[in-house]
XYZ file of C-alpha atoms in Angstrom:
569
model
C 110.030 18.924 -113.912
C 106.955 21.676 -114.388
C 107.588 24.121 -111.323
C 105.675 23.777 -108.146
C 102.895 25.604 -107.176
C 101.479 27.590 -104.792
C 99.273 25.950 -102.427
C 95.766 27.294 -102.865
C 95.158 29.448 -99.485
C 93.063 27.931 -97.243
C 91.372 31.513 -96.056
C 90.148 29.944 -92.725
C 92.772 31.894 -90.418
C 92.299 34.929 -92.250
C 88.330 34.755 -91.452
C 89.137 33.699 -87.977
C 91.567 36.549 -87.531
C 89.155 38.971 -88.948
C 86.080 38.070 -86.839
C 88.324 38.652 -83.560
C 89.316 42.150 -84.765
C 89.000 44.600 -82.471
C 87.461 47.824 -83.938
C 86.077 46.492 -86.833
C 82.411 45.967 -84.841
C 82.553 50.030 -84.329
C 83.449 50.232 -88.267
C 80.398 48.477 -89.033
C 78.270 50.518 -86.553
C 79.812 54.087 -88.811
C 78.647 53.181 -91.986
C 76.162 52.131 -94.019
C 78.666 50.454 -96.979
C 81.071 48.897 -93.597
C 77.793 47.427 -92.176
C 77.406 45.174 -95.592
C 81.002 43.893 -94.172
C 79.521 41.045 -92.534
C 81.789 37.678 -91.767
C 79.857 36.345 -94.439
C 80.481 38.542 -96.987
C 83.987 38.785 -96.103
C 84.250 35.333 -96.574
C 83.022 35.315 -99.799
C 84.965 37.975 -100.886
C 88.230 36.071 -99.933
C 86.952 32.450 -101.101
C 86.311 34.114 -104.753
C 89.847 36.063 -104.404
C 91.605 33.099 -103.472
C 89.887 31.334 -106.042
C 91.051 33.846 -108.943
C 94.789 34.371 -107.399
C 95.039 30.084 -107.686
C 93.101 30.023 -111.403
C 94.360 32.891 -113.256
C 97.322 34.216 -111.180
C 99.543 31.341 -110.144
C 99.379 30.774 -114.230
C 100.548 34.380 -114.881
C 103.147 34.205 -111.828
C 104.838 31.088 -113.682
C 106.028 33.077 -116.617
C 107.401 35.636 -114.692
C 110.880 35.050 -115.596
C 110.016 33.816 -119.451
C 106.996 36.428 -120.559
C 108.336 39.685 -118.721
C 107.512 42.831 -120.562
C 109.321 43.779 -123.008
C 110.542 47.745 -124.568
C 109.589 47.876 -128.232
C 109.779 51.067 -130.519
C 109.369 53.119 -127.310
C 106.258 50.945 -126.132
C 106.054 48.333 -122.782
C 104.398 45.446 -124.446
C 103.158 42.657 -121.730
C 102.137 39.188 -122.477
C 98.830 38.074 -123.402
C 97.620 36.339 -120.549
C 98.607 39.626 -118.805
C 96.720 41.757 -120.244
C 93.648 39.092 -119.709
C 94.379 38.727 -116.323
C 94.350 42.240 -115.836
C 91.098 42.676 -117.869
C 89.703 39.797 -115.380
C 90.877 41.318 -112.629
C 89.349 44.997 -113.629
C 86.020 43.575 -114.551
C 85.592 41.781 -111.391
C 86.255 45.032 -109.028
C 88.734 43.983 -107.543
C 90.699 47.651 -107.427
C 87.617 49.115 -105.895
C 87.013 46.898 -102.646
C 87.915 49.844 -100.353
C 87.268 52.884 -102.769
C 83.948 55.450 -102.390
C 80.600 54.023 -103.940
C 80.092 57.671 -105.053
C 83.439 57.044 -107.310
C 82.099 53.544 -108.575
C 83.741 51.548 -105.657
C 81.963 49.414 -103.238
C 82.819 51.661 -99.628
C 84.271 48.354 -98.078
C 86.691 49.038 -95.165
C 90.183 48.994 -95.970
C 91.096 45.195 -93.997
C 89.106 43.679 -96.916
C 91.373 45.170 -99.424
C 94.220 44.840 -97.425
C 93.333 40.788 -96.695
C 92.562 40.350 -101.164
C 96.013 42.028 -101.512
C 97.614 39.584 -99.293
C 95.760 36.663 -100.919
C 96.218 38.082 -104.520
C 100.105 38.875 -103.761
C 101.122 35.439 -102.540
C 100.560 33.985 -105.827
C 101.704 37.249 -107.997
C 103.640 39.617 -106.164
C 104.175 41.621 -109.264
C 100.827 41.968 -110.791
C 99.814 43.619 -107.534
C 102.576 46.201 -108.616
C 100.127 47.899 -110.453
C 96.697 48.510 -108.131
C 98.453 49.520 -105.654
C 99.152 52.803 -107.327
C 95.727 53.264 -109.166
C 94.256 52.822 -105.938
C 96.320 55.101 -104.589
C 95.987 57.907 -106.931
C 92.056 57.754 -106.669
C 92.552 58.519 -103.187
C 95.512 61.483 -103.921
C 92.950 62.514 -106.525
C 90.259 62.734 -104.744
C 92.191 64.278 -101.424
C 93.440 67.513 -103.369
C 91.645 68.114 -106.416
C 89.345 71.053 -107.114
C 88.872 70.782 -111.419
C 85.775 68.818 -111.160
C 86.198 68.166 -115.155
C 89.458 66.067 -113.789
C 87.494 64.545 -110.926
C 84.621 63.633 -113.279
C 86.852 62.529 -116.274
C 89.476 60.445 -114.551
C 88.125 58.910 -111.195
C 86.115 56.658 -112.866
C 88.636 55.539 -115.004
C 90.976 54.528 -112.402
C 88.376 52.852 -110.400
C 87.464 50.714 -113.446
C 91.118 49.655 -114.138
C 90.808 51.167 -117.565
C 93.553 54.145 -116.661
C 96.877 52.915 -114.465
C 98.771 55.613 -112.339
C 102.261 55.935 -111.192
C 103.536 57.358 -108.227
C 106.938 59.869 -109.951
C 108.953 60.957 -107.595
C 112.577 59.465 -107.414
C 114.939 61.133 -110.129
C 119.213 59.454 -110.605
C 120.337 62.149 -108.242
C 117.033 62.263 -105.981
C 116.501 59.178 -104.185
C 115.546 59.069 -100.422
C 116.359 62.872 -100.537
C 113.772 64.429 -102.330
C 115.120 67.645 -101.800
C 117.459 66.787 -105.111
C 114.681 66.528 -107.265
C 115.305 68.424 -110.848
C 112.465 67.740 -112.815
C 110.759 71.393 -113.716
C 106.909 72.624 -114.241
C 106.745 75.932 -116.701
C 103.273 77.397 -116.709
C 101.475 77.799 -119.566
C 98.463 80.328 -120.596
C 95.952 77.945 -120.355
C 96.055 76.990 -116.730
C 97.580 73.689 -117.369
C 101.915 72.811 -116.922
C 105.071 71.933 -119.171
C 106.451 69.412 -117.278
C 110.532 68.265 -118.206
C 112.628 65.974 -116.590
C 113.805 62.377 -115.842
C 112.807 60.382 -113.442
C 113.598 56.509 -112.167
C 112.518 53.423 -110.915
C 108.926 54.067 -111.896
C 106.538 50.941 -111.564
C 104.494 50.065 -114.972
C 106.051 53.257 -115.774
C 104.808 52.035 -119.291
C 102.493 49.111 -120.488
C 99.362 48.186 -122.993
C 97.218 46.761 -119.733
C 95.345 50.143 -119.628
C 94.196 52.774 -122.359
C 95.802 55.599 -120.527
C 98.881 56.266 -117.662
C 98.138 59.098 -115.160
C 101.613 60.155 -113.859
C 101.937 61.697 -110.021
C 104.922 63.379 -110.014
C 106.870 66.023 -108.163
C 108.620 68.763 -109.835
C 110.048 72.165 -109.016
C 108.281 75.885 -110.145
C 110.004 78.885 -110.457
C 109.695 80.600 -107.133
C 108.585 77.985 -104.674
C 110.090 77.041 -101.972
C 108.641 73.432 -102.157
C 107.994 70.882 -104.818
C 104.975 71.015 -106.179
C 102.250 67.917 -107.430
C 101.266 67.241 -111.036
C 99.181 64.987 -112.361
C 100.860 63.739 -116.352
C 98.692 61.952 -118.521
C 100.771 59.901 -120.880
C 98.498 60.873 -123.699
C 95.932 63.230 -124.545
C 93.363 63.357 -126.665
C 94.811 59.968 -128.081
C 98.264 61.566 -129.035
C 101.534 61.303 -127.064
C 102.486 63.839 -124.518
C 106.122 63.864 -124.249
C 105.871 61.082 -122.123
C 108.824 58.608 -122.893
C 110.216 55.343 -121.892
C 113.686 55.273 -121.545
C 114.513 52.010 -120.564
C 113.477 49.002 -118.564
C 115.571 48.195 -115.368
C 117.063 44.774 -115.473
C 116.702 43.440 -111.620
C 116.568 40.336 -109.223
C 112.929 39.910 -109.356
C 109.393 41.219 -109.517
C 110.225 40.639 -113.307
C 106.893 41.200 -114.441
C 106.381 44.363 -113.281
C 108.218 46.786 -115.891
C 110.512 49.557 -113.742
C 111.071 52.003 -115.784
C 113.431 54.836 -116.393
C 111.106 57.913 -117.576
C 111.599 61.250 -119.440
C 109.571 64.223 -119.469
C 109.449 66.176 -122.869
C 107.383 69.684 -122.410
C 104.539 67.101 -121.109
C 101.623 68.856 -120.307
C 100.838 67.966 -116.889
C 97.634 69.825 -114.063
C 98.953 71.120 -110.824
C 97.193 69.494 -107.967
C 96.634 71.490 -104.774
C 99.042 74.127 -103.886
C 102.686 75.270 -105.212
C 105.341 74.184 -103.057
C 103.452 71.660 -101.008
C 103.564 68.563 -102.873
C 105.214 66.240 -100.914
C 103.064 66.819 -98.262
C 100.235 66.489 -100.715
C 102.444 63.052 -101.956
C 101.849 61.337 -98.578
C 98.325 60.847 -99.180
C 99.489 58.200 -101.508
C 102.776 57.432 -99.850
C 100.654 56.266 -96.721
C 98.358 53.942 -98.854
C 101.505 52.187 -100.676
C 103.355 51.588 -97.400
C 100.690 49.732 -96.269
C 100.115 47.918 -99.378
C 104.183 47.023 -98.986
C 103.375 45.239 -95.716
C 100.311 43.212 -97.241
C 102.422 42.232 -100.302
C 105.286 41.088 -97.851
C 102.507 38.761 -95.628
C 101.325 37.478 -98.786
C 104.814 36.432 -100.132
C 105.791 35.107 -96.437
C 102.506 33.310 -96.325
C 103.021 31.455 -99.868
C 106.408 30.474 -98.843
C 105.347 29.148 -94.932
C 102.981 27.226 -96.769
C 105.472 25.870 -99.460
C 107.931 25.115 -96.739
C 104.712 23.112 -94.918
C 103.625 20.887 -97.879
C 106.991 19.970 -98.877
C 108.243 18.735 -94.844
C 105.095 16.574 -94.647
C 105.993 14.947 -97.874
C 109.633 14.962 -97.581
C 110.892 11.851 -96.325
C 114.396 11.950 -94.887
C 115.977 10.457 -91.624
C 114.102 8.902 -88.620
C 114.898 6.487 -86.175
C 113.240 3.655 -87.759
C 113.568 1.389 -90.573
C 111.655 3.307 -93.121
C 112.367 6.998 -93.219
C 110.148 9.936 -91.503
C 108.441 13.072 -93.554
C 111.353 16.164 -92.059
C 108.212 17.421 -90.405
C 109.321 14.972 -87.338
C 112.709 16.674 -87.074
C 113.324 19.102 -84.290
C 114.809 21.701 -86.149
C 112.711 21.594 -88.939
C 109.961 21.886 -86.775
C 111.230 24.901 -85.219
C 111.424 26.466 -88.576
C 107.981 25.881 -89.457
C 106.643 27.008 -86.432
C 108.749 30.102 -86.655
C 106.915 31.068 -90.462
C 103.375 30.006 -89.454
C 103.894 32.447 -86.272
C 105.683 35.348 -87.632
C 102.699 35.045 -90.862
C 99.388 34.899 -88.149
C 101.253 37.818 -85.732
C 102.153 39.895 -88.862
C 98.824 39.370 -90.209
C 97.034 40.036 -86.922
C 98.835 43.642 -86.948
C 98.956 44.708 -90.115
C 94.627 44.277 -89.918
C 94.504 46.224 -86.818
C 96.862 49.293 -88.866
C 93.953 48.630 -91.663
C 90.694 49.369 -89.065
C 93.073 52.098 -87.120
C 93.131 53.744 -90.763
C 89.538 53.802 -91.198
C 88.695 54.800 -87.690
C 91.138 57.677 -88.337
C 88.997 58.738 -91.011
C 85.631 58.033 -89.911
C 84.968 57.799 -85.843
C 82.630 60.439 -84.591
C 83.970 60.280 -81.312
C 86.807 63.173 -80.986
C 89.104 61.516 -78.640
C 88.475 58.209 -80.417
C 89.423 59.524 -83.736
C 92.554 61.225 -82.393
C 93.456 58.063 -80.853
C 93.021 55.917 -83.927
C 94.527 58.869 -86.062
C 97.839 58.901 -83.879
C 98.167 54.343 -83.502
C 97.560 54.423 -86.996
C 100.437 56.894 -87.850
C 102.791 54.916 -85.166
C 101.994 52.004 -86.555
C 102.561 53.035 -90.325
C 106.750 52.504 -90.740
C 106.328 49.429 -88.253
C 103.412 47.368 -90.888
C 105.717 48.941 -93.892
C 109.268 47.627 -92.503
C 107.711 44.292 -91.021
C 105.970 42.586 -94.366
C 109.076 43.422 -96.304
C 111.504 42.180 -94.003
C 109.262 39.308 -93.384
C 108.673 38.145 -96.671
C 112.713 37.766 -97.282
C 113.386 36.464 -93.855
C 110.416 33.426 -94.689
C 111.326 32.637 -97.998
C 114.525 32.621 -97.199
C 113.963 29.618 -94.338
C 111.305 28.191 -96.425
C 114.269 27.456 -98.698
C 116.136 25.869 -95.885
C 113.355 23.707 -95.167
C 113.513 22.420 -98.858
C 117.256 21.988 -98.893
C 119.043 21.998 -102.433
C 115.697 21.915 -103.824
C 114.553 25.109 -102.881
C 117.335 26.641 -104.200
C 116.121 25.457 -107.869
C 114.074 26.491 -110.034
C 111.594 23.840 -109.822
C 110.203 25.000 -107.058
C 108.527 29.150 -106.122
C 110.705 29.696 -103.003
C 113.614 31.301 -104.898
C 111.356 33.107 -107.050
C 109.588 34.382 -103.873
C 112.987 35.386 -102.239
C 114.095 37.559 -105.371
C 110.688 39.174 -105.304
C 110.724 40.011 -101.826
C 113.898 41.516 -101.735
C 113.071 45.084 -103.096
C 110.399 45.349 -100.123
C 112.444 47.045 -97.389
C 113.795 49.411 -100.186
C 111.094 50.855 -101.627
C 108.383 53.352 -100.737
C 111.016 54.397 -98.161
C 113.950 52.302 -96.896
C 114.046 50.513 -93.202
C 116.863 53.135 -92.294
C 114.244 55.636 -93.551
C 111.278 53.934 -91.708
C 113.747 53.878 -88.390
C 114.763 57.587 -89.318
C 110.823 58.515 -89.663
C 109.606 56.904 -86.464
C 111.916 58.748 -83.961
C 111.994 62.041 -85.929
C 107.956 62.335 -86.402
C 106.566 59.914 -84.728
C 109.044 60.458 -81.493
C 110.204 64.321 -81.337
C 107.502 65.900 -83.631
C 104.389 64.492 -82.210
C 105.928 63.771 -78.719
C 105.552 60.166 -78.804
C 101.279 60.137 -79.179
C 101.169 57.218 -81.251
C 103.120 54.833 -78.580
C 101.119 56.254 -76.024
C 98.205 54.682 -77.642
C 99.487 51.453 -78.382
C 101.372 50.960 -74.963
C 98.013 51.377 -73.367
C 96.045 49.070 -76.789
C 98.926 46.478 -75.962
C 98.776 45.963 -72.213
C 94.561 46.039 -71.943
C 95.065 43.116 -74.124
C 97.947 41.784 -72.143
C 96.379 41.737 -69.091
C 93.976 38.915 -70.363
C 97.094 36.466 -70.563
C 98.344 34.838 -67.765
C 101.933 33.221 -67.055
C 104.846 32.903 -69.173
C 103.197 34.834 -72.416
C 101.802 37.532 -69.944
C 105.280 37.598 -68.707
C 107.146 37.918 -71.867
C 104.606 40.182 -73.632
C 104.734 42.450 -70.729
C 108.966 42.026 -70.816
C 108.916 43.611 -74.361
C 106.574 46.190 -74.446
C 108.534 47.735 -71.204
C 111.384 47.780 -72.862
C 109.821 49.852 -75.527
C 108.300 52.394 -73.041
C 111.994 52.683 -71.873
C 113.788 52.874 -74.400
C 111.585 55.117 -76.281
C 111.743 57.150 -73.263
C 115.692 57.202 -73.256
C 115.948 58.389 -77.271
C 112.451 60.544 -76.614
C 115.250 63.382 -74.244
C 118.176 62.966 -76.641
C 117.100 65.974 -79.039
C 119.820 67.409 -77.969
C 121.909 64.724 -79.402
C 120.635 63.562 -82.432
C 123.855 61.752 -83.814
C 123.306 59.017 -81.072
C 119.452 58.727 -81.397
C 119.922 58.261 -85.328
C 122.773 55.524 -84.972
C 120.003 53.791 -82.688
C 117.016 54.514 -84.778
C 116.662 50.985 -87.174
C 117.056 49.759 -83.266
C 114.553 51.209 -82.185
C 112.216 50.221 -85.189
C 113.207 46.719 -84.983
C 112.065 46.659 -81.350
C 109.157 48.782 -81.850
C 108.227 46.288 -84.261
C 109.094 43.493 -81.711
C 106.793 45.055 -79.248
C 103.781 45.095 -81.813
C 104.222 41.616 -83.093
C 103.885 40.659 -79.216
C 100.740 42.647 -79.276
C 99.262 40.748 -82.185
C 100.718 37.230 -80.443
C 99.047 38.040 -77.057
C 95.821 38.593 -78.457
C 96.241 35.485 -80.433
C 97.102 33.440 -77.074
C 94.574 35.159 -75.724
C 91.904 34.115 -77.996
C 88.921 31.493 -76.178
C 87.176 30.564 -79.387
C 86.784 26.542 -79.572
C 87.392 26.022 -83.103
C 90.223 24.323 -84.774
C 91.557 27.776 -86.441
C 91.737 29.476 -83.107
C 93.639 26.429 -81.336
C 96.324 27.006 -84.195
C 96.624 30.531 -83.335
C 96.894 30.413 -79.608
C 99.733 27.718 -80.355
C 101.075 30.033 -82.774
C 100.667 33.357 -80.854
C 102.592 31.595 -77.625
C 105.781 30.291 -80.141
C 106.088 33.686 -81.214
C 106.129 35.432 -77.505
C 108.896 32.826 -76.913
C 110.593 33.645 -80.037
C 110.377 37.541 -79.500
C 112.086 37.954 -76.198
C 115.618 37.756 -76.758
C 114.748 39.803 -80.181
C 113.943 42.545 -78.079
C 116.308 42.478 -75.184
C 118.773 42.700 -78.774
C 117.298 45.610 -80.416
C 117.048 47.465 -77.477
C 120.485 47.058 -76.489
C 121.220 48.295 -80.487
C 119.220 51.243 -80.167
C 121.268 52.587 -77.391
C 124.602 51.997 -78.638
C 125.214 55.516 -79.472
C 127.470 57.347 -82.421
C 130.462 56.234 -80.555
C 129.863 52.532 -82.268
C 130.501 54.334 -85.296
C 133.626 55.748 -84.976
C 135.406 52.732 -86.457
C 134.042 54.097 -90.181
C 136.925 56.319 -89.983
C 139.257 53.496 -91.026
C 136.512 52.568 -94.235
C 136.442 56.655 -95.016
């Protein structure tokens, strides 16, 4: 049997969630390039996205496990079609949606790019490996560098697609604590670095899709207190610069996307910005890849929702009659479906309104505005980040429920989309991390600014709903407040805030998806699309309750529920 496919994404929610976006009117009204961001031209944009990730992308996606790059002679070699696809996908602009017009990019806000990611991701998860970094290095490049021969040399390139980037940070003893990191910059006479080390799990660490690899990577000088940021080309001047490819990881998924084990020979690398403050340089592109992780996981939950959908109207199995009934009439299966489609529109509804917060951040005129945007957008950062990759696993893994025995073959994507999910809530910062990051920073350092923003975003919205979704939004975000509040005075005792704080993320994140689902219930449009999401944004306030009334009872469970690890120790 030839593998499933994808259903083709019907982009009809996605425009309907975008035209009810609040703050993306003001975006328009800031700048010239967001004013050409009209619903039309949005929906162009995704029609011709959606038509490429069906065409050339559900092709590439089906060799994932039979064309994976391969390590030859010290060389990442990808397939053919890869390399056209990604040739395609350069030429068309597609890396550029949201970058600066002065850099070659077309100054679109950052939803658009954020909504092609999602479509682009749910048929390719991997490809979209590697523009997530070049895009992201534009923007570290552009942030923090002063050598206008680099700026002038190597934005373009990256915008094009003709150079890829890497984001080098983790090294075998430096993982989540980059504190461990080893790898060492030497000056030299002319200005420029030595750069020698190893470092790990590096994405398209190596690969013949682009004439060139710029490598962002931390690494220790003599006499700083901090790391520092480099910028490594892999070659220069056409000849190898101590760059090497150790090996390629052999893991559960994302197969075409080459992970790479990398060593640093005496490379010649350019400091960026200061000596000693490269990791807070780092977050510059940090903060764009999160949010790329939480578009890649709604496009992989999305694909596999919509799997799950075609196959229980088609699938017939049971019924009280004579003749058997598609599953789609069963209770439970019902409940399942209705569970995906929800947890997909609410994610999606957020992770949009983290996009416009973003820009807003960057661009509103207003002072107090800007603050405000600047501190939801932060709060909202390790929520979007944990949510789309625990989503994508959690929905692929039901979508293969709804299939039965065969969604646990190969003939059809859901197990492909469950082992290519499952590396989301590890990377670019694990949900512990995340958990660890929103009470630390987002709680104790900045005195809880962010939630103060959304808990007064959430219930203005709130207040338009009436009844048992009013209730039940207004239930959760309450229990936020206070138990935020509770964790917000124990500085004092940070063992039991950190054995709460994945608690408190979860029902941080509970309290935003019931955000997103009120203003989905809310919504008084006429049209087919917005009947679906009212239906779905009331199924997922019912859903989200007892979630919440869960995770806050985790987060306050204190160190003492830990004391049984003495018997593991």
């Amino acid at each position: 049997m030839t593998r499933a496919s994808i259903p083709p994404l019907d982009c009809t929610s996605l425009q309907a969630q975008l035209a009810a976006l609040p703050g993306l009117a003001r975006l328009r009204a800031l700048s010239a390039g967001f004013a050409e961001a009209s619903d039309e031209t949005i929906a162009a944009i995704l029609d011709s996205a959606a038509s490429f990730a069906a065409d050339r992308l559900e092709a590439l996606n089906a060799q994932s496990d039979s064309a994976a790059p391969q390590l030859a002679d010290g060389a990442v070699v990808t397939s053919e079609l890869h390399r056209d696809v990604w040739r395609e996908y350069a030429e068309g602009g597609w890396i550029a949606l949201d970058l600066p017009e002065q850099l070659g990019g077309q100054g679109l806000p950052l939803v658009v790019a954020v909504a092609v990611q999602e479509v682009f991701d749910r048929h390719c998860a991997a490809f979209g490996m590697l523009p997530v970094p070049v895009r992201s290095a534009v923007r570290l490049i552009e942030a923090w560098t002063t050598d206008d021969t680099i700026r002038a040399e190597w934005l373009p390139k990256l915008v094009a697609g003709e150079w890829g980037a890497t984001i080098c940070i983790s090294e075998v003893g430096a993982g989540s604590d980059a504190s461990r990191i080893r790898t060492k910059a030497v000056p030299r006479s002319d200005g420029r670095w030595s750069i020698t080390g190893e470092k790990q799990w590096i994405s398209f660490g190596g690969h013949d899709l682009t004439d060139r690899i710029v490598h962002c990577l931390l690494a220790r000088t003599e006499g700083a207190k901090g790391l520092s940021l480099f910028l490594v080309p892999d070659r220069i001047d056409g000849a190898a610069n101590g760059v090497i490819v150790r090996k390629l990881e052999h893991k559960l998924g994302l197969h075409l996307s080459p992970t790479c084990a990398m060593g640093f020979e005496d490379a010649t690398g350019h400091l960026l910005g200061e000596e000693g403050r490269g990791l807070a340089q780092m977050f510059v592109m940090i903060t764009n890849m999160r949010m790329a992780v939480g578009a890649m996981g709604l496009g992989i939950a999305s694909a596999a929702a919509d799997v799950a959908l075609a196959y229980a109207r088609q699938r017939l199995q049971g019924g009280a009659g004579p003749q058997p009934s598609p599953i789609i009439d069963h209770a439970d299966v019902q409940r399942m479906l209705l569970s995906m489609q929800a947890g997909v529109e609410s994610s999606r509804a957020l992770i949009y309104v983290a996009a416009v917060e973003a820009d807003l951040a960057r661009t509103e005129t207003d002072d107090e505005a800007r603050r405000n945007s600047a501190a939801l957008a932060q709060w909202l950062l390790p929520i979007v980040k944990t949510l789309g990759g625990e989503l994508a696993f959690t929905t692929a893994d039901s979508a293969i429920q709804v299939l039965g025995g065969a969604g646990y073959t190969t003939d059809w994507p859901v197990e492909q989309l469950l082992r290519d999910s499952r590396v989301l809530p590890i990377f670019e910062g694990t949900t512990g991390m995340q958990g660890l990051d929103l009470l630390h920073r987002r709680l104790w350092k900045d005195g809880g600014e962010g939630l103060r923003v959304f808990l007064g975003r959430a219930r203005a919205d709130i207040a338009r709903l009436a009844g048992r979704d009013a209730a039940a939004a207004t239930e959760i975000i309450d229990l936020l407040e206070t138990i935020a509040g509770q964790l917000g005075r124990m500085r004092d005792a940070p063992r039991d805030a950190e054995a709460g704080a994945t608690g408190l993320l979860h029902l941080a994140i509970d309290a935003a998806l019931a955000w997103s689902a009120a203003r989905l219930a809310a919504l008084d449009d006429d049209t087919p699309a917005a009947a679906r999401l009212r239906a779905l944004g009331g199924f997922q306030l019912g859903e989200l309750t007892g979630r919440a009334r869960h995770h806050a009872a985790e987060a306050l469970r204190g160190a003492a529920a830990l004391e049984g690890i003495a018997t593991l120790l």
